[in-house]
Coordinates of C-alpha atoms and ligand atoms in Angstrom, one line a residue:
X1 CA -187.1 11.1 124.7
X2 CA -190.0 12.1 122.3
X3 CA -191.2 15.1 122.0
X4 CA -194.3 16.5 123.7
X5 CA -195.4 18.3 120.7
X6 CA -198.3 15.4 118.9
X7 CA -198.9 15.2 115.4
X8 CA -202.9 15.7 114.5
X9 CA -204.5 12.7 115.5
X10 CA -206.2 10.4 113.4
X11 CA -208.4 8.2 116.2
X12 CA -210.9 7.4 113.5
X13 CA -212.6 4.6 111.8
X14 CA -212.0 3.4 108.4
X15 CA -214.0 0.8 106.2
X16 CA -213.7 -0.4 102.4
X17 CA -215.6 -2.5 100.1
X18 CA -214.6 -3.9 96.7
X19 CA -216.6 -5.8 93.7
X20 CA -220.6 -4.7 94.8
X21 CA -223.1 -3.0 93.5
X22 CA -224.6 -1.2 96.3
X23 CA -221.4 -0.1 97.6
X24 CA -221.7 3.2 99.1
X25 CA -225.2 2.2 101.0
X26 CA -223.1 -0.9 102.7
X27 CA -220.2 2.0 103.5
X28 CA -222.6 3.7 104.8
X29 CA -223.5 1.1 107.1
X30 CA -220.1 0.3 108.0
X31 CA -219.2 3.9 108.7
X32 CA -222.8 3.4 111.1
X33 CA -220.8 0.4 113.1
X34 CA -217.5 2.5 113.9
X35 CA -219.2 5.5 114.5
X36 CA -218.0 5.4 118.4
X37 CA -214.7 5.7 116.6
X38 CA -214.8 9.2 115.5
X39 CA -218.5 11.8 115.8
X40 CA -216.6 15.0 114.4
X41 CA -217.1 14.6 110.5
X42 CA -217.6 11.4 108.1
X43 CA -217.0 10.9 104.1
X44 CA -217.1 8.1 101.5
X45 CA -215.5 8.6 98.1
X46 CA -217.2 5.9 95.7
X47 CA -215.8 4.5 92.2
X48 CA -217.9 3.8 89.4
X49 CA -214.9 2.0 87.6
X50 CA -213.9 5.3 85.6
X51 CA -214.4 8.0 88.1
X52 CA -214.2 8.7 91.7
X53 CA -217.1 10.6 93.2
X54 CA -216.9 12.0 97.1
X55 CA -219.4 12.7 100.0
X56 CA -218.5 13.8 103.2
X57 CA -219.8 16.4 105.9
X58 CA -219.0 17.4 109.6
X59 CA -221.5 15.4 112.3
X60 CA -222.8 12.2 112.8
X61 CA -223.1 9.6 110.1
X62 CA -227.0 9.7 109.8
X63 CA -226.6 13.2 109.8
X64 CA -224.0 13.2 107.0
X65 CA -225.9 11.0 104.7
X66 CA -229.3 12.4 105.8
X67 CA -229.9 14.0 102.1
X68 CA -227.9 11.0 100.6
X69 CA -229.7 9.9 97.4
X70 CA -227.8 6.1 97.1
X71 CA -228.9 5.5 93.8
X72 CA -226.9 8.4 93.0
X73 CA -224.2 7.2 94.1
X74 CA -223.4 4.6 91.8
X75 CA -219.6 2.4 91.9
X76 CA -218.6 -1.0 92.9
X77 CA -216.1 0.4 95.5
X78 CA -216.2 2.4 97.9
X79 CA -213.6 3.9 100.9
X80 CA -215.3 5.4 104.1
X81 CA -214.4 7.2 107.3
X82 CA -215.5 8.4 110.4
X83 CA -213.5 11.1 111.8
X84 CA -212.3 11.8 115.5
X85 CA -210.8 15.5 115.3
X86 CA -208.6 17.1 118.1
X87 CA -208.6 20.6 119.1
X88 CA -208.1 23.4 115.8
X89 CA -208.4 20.5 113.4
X90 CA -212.1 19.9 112.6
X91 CA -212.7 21.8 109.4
X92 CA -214.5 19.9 106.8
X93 CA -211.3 19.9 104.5
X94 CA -209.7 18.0 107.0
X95 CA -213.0 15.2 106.8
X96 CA -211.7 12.2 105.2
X97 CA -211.4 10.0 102.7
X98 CA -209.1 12.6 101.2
X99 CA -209.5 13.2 97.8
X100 CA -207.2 14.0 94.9
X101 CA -207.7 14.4 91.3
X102 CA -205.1 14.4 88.5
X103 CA -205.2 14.0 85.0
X104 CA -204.1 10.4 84.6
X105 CA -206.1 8.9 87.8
X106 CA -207.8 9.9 90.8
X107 CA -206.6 8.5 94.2
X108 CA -208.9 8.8 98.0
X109 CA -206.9 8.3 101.1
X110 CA -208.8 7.1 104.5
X111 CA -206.4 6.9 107.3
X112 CA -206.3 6.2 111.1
X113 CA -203.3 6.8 112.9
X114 CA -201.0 9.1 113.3
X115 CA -197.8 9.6 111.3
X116 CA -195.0 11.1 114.1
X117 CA -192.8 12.7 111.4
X118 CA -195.4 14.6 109.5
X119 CA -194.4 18.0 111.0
X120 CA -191.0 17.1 108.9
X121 CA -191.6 14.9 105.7
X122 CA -194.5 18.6 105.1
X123 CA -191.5 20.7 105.7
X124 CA -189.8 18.9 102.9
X125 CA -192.9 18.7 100.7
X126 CA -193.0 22.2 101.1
X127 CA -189.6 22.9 100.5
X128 CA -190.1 21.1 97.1
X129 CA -192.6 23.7 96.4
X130 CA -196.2 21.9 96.9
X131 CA -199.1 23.3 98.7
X132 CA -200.7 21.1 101.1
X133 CA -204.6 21.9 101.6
X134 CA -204.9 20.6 104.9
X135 CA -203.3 20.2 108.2
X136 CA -204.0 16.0 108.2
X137 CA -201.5 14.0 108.0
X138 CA -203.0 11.7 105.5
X139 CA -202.1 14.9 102.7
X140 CA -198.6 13.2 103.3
X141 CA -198.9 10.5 102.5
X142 CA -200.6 11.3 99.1
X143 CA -197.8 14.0 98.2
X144 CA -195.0 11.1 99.0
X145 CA -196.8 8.4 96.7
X146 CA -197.5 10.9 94.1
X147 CA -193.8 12.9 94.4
X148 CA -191.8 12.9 91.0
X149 CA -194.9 12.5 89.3
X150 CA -195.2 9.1 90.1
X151 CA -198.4 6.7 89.4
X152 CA -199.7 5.1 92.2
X153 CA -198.7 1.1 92.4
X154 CA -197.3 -0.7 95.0
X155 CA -193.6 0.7 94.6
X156 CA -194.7 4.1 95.0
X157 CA -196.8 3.3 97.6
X158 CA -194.3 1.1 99.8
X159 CA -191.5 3.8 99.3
X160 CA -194.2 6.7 100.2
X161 CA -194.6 4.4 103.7
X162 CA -190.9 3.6 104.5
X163 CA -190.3 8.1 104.9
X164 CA -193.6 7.2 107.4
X165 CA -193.0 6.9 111.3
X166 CA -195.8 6.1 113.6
X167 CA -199.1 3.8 113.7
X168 CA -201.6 3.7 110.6
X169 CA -204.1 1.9 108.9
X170 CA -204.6 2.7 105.2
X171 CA -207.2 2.8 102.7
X172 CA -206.6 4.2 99.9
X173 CA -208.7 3.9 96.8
X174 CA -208.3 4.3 92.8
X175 CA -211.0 3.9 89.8
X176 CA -209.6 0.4 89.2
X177 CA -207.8 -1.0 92.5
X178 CA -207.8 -0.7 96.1
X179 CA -204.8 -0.8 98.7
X180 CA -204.9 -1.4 102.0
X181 CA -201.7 -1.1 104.4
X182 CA -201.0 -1.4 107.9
X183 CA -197.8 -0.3 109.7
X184 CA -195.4 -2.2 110.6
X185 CA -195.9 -2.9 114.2
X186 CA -199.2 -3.4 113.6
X187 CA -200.3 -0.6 116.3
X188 CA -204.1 -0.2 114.7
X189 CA -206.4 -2.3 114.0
X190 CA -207.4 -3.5 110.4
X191 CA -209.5 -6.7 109.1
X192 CA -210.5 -8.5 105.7
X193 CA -214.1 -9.8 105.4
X194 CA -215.7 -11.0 102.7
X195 CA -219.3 -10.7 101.4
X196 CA -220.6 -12.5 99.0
X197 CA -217.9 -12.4 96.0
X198 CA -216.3 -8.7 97.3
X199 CA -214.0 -8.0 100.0
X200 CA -214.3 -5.3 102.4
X201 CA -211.8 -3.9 105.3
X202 CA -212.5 -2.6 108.2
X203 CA -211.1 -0.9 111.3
X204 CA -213.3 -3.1 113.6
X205 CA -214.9 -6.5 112.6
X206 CA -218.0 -5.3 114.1
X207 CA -218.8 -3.4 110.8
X208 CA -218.8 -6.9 109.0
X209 CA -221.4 -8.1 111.1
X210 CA -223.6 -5.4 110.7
X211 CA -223.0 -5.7 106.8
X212 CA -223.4 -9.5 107.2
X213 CA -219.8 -9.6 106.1
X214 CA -217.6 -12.7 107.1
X215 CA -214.3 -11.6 108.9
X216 CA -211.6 -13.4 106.7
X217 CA -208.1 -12.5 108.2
X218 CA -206.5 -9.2 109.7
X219 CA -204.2 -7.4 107.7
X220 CA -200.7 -8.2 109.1
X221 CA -198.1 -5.4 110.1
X222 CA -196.2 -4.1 107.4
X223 CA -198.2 -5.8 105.0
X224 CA -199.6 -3.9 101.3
X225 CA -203.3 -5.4 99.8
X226 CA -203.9 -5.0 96.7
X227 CA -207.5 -5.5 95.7
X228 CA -208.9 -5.2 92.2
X229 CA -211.4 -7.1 89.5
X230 CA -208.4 -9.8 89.6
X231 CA -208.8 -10.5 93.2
X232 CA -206.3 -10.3 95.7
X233 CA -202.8 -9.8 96.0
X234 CA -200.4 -9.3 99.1
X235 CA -196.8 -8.2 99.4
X236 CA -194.6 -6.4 102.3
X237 CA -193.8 -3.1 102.5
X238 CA -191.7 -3.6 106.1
X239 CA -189.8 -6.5 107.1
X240 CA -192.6 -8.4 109.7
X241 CA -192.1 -6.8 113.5
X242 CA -193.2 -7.8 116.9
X243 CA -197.3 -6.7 117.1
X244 CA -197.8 -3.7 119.4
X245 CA -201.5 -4.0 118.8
X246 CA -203.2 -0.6 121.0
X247 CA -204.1 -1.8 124.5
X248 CA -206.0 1.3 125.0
X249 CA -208.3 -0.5 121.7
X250 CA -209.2 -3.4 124.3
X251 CA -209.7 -1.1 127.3
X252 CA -211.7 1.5 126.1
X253 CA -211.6 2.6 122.3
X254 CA -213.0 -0.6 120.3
X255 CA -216.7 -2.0 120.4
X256 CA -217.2 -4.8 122.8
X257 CA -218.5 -6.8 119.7
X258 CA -215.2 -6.7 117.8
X259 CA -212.7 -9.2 118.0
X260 CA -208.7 -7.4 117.4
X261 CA -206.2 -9.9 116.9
X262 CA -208.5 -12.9 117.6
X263 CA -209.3 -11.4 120.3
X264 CA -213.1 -10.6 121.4
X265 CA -212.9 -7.1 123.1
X266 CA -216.0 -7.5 125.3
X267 CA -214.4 -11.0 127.1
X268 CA -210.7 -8.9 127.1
X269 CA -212.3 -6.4 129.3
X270 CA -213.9 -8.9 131.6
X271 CA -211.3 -10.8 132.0
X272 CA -209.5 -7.1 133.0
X273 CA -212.5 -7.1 135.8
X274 CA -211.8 -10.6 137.0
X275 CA -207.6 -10.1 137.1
X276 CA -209.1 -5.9 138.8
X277 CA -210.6 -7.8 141.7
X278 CA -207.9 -10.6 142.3
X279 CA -205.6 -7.9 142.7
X280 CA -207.3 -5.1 144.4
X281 CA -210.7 -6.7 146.6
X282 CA -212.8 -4.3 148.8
X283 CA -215.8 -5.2 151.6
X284 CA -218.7 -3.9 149.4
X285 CA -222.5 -4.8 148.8
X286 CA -222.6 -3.3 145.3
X287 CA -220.5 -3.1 141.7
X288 CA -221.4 -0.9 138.9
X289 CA -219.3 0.3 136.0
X290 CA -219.3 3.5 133.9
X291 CA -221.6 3.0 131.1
X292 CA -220.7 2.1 128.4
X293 CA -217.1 1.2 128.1
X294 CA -216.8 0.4 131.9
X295 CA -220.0 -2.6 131.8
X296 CA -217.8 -5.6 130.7
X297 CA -214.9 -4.9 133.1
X298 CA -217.8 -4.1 136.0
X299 CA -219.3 -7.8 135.0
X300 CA -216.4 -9.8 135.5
X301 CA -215.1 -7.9 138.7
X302 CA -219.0 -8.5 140.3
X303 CA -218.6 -12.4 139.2
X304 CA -214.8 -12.6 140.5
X305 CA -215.7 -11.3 144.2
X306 CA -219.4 -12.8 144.6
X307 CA -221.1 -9.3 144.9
X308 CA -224.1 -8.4 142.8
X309 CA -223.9 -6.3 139.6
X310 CA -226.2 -3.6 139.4
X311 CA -227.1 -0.3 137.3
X312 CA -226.2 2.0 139.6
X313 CA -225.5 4.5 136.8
X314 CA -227.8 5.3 133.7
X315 CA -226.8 7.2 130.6
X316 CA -229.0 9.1 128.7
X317 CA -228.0 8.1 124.5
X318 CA -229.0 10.7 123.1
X319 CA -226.8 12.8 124.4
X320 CA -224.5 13.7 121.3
X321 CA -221.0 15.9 121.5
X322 CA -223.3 18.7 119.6
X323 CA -225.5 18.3 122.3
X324 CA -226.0 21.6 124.5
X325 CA -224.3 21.4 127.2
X326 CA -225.7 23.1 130.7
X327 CA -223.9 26.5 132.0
X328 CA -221.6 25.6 134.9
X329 CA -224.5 27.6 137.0
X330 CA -226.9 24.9 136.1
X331 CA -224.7 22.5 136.0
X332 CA -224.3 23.2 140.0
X333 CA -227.6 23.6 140.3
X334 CA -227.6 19.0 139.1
X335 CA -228.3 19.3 135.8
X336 CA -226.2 15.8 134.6
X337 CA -226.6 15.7 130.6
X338 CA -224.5 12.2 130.1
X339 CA -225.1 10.1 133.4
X340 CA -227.3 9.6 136.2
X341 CA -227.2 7.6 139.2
X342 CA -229.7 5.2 140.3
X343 CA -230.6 6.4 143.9
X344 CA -232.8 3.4 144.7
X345 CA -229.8 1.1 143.6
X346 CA -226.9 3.3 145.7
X347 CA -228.7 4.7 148.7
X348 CA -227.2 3.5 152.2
X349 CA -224.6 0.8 150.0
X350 CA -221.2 0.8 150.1
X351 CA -220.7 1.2 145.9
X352 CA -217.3 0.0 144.1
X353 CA -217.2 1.9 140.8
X354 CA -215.6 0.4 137.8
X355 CA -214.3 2.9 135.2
X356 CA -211.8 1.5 132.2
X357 CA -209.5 4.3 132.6
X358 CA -208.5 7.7 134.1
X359 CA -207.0 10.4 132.0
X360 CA -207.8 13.8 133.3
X361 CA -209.3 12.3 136.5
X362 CA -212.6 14.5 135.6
X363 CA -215.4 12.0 135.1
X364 CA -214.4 10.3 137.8
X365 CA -214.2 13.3 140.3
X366 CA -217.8 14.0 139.0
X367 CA -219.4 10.3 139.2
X368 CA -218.2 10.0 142.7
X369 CA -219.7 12.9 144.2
X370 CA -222.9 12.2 141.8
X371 CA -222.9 8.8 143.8
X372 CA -222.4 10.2 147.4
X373 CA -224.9 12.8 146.3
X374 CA -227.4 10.3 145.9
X375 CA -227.1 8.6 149.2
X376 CA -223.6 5.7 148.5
X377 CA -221.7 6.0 151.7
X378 CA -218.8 4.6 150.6
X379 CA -217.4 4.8 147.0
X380 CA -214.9 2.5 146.0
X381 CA -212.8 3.3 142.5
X382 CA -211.3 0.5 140.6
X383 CA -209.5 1.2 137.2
X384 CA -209.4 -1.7 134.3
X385 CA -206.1 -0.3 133.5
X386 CA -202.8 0.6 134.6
X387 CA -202.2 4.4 135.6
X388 CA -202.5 6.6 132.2
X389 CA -198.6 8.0 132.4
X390 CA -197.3 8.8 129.0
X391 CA -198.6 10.8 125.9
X392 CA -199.9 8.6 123.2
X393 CA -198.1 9.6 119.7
X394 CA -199.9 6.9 117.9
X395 CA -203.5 8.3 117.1
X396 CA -205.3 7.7 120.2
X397 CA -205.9 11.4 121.7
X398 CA -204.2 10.9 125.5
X399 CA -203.0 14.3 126.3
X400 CA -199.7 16.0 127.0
X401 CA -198.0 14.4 129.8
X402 CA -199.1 17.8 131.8
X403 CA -202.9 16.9 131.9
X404 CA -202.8 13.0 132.5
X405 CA -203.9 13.0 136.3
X406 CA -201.1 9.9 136.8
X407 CA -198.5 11.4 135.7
X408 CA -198.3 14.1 138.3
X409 CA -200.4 12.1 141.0
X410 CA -199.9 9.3 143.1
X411 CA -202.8 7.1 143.4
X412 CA -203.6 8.1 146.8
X413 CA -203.5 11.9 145.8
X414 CA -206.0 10.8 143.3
X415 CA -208.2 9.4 145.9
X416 CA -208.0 12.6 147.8
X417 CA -208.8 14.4 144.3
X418 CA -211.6 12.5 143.1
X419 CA -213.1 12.3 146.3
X420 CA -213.1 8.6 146.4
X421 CA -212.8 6.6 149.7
X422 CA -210.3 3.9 148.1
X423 CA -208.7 3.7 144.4
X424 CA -207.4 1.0 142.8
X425 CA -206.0 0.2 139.3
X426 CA -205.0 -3.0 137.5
X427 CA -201.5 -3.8 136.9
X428 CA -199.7 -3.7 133.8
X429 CA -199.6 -7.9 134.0
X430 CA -202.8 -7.7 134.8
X431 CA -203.8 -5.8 131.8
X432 CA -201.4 -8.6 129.8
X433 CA -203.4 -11.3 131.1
X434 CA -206.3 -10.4 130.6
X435 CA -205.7 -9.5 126.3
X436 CA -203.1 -11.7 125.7
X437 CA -205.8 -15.3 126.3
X438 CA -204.2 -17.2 123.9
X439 CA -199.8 -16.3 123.5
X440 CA -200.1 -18.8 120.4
X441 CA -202.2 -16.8 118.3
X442 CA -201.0 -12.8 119.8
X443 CA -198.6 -11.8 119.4
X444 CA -197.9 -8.5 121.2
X445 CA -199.7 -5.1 123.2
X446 CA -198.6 -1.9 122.7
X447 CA -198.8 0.0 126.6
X448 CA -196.7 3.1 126.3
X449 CA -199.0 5.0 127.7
X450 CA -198.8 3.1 130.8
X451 CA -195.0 2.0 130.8
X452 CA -193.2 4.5 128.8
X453 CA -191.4 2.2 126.9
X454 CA -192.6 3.0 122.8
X455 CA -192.6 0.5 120.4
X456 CA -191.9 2.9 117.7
X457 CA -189.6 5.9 117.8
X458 CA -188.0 8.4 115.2
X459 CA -184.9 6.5 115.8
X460 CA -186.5 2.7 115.5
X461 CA -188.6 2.6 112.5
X462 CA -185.9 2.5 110.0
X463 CA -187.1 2.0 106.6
X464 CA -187.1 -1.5 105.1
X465 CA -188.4 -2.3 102.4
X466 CA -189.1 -6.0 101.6
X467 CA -191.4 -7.1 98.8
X468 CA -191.6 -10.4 99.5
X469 CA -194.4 -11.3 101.2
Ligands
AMP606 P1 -211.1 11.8 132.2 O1 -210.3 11.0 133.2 O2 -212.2 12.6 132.7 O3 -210.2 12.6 131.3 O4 -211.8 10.7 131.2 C1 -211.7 9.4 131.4 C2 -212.8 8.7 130.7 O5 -212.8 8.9 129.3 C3 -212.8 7.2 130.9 O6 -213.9 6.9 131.7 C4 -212.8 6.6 129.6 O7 -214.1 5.9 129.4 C5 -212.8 7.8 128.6 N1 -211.6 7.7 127.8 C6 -210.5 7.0 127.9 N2 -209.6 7.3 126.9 C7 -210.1 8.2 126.1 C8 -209.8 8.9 124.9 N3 -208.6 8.7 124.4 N4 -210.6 9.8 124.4 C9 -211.8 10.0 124.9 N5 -212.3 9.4 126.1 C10 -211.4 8.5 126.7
SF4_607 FE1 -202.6 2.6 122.5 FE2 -201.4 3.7 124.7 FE3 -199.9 2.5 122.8 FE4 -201.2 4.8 122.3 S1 -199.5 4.5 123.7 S2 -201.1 3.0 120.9 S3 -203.1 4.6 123.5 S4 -201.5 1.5 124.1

């Protein structure tokens, strides 16, 4: 059983380039891409070949890099991040990359995950008399590659991972070299591109377009990148597992543009809409879907059962998390900040409503009665995923098992709760079909948080190290 106590998640975005000359301004860029991934704080730390310079800030990434003089900020590699922070953890020394200075050579650390035996592996640290700065995980992991005064190569760095346990995706970046490691389940996701002559990594291949970057491969599970002025070298830090890519990254996390594990997330979550109204049908005359996440999974459900598609809900995008929220008085009194609903689309139709998940069962509560409100007279709920039951310990922030509506609900108590006339989620096989297209090329989902059944526990990451690759 694992404990209900999570590490500080690292639900962020990470994204590296190598070997150009305008490297922080296409970081910044990238960081622009994954910046649904994480809205709390963002940083890059740039290398000019001899030094390592840093730039980071709480907000947005325009709002970071508003003052941002680029031709200042001078290197041919660069590590960026965009930051997702959980309750008590936002402080700006907590905003990644993470970065250390010694006397021999610097070192930044960009991270999304989160590593399950932190809590322990900082007791140790500590017990060996260093001060840790910051509650993040990703501290760790720098004290363990840097423990007994040790340079950073891939040795150190490999036996720094094998005291890891958990999901994460690595970047960490040195005046001369870059690595780049991935655990080994493969639980996040983490892609090569190229552009032009220099490489660049990425949480989600829809930075690469945006940089006009070429996606060249994912980086495998368990596997350590090396990237320098020499090129590229790989080797293995883990033996190769099973993939347990994040199912939640398909349903809701990633950018419909991005493809994870050959995989385009945008077709994944239709094809969750089509399998959503094989299994659970309803006499309707309208579909909608909670913009945005919800759109692809409301498309393919509309095209599977022959009913039109409409906009029956609008959300207003420029509505930030800094945004100022209305009191609960005026928020009684209809003020909606986020979303609207269309009353000349709802009024007098009998609406299904497609949301990718339920965790707290709170936006859903709201958007039905913001639909009867505005004249539906029957609202249908259909859920793209299976019932949200478990705690996620691998970076994606899902709540202690207390809060997750599912896990203390049946589904027709969550009816009566939400104020829905029917509910409906997809089935875990369902949610299978609909990522795993092609069984040739993936190889595996991670659904704890659906099933209960982890793919990586205290007790099942053992550490192996293997340096053949
Ligand atoms: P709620 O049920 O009110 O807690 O929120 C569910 C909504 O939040 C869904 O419509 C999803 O689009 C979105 N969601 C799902 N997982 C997460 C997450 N880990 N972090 C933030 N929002 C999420
Ligand atoms: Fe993703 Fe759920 Fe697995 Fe966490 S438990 S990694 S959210 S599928």
């Amino acid at each position: 059983m694992l404990a209900e106590i999570k590490g500080l998640n690292e639900e962020c975005g990470v994204f590296g380039i190598w070997g150009h000359e305008k490297a922080a301004e296409i970081t910044y860029y990238g960081l622009h891409a994954l910046q649904h991934r994480g809205q709390e704080g963002a940083g890059m730390v740039i290398s000019d070949g001899e030094t390592l310079k840093q730039y980071k800030g709480l907000g947005l990434v325009n709002d970071v890099f508003k003052d941002a003089n680029f031709s200042e900020l001078k290197g041919n590699a660069s590590v960026g991040h965009v930051r997702y922070a959980t309750q008590g953890d936002g402080g700006i020394e907590n905003v990644q990359p993470l970065y250390f200075r010694s006397q021999t050579e610097s070192m930044a650390l960009a991270h999304n995950g989160n590593i399950m035996n932190a809590y322990k592996l900082r007791g140790e640290l500590e017990e060996e008399g260093r001060i840790l700065q910051t509650t993040s995980d990703t501290e760790v992991l720098a004290h363990l590659i840097k423990r007994n005064g040790n340079q950073v190569n891939e040795t150190t760095i490999a036996e720094a991972l094998n005291h890891i346990v958990g999901a994460y995706a690595f970047v960490i970046l040195l005046e001369d070299r870059m690595y780049v490691a991935l655990d080994p389940r493969g639980l996040r996701p983490l892609s090569i591109g190229k552009l032009g002559d220099s490489y660049v990594v990425s949480s989600e291949t829809c930075a690469f377009d945006i940089v006009g970057a070429t996606f060249e491969r994912e980086v495998l599970p368990g596997e350590l990148i090396t990237i320098s002025d020499k090129g590229i070298e790989t080797t293995r830090f883990a033996l190769r597992e099973q993939r347990n890519m994040c199912a939640m990254e398909y349903v809701y996390f990633s950018r419909p543009d991005s493809n994870l594990n050959h995989v385009n997330v945008h077709a994944s979550r239709k094809r969750m809409g089509i399998e959503l109204a094989k299994e659970s049908p309803v006499e309707a005359d309208v579909v909608t879907g909670v913009p945005d996440s919800s759109i692809s999974a409301a498309i393919g459900y509309a095209e599977e059962c022959g009913l039109p598609y409409e906009m029956g809900l609008i959300k207003n995008r420029y509505v930030g998390r800094t945004f100022i929220q209305p009191s609960q008085e005026l928020r009684e009194q209809g003020v909606k900040m986020k979303l609207s609903p269309v009353r000349g689309i709802v009024e007098g139709k009998r609406v299904i409503m497609i949301d990718d998940s339920i965790v707290r069962g709170t936006t859903s509560r709201r958007i039905v009665r913001m639909l009867k409100e505005a004249g539906a007279t029957e609202v249908h709920v259909r859920i793209a995923s299976p019932t949200i039951e478990n705690p996620c310990y691998y970076g994606i922030d899902m709540s202690t098992r207390k809060e997750l509506i599912a896990a203390n609900h049946s589904v027709d108590e969550i009816c009566e709760i939400i104020g829905a006339d029917s509910v409906a989620y997809l089935s875990t096989e369902g949610l299978e079909n609909a990522i795993v297209k092609d069984k040739t090329l993936h190889q595996g989902i991670c659904k704890a948080c659906f099933t209960g059944n982890y793919p990586v526990t205290e007790r099942n990451q053992k550490a192996v190290t293997n340096t053949e690759s």
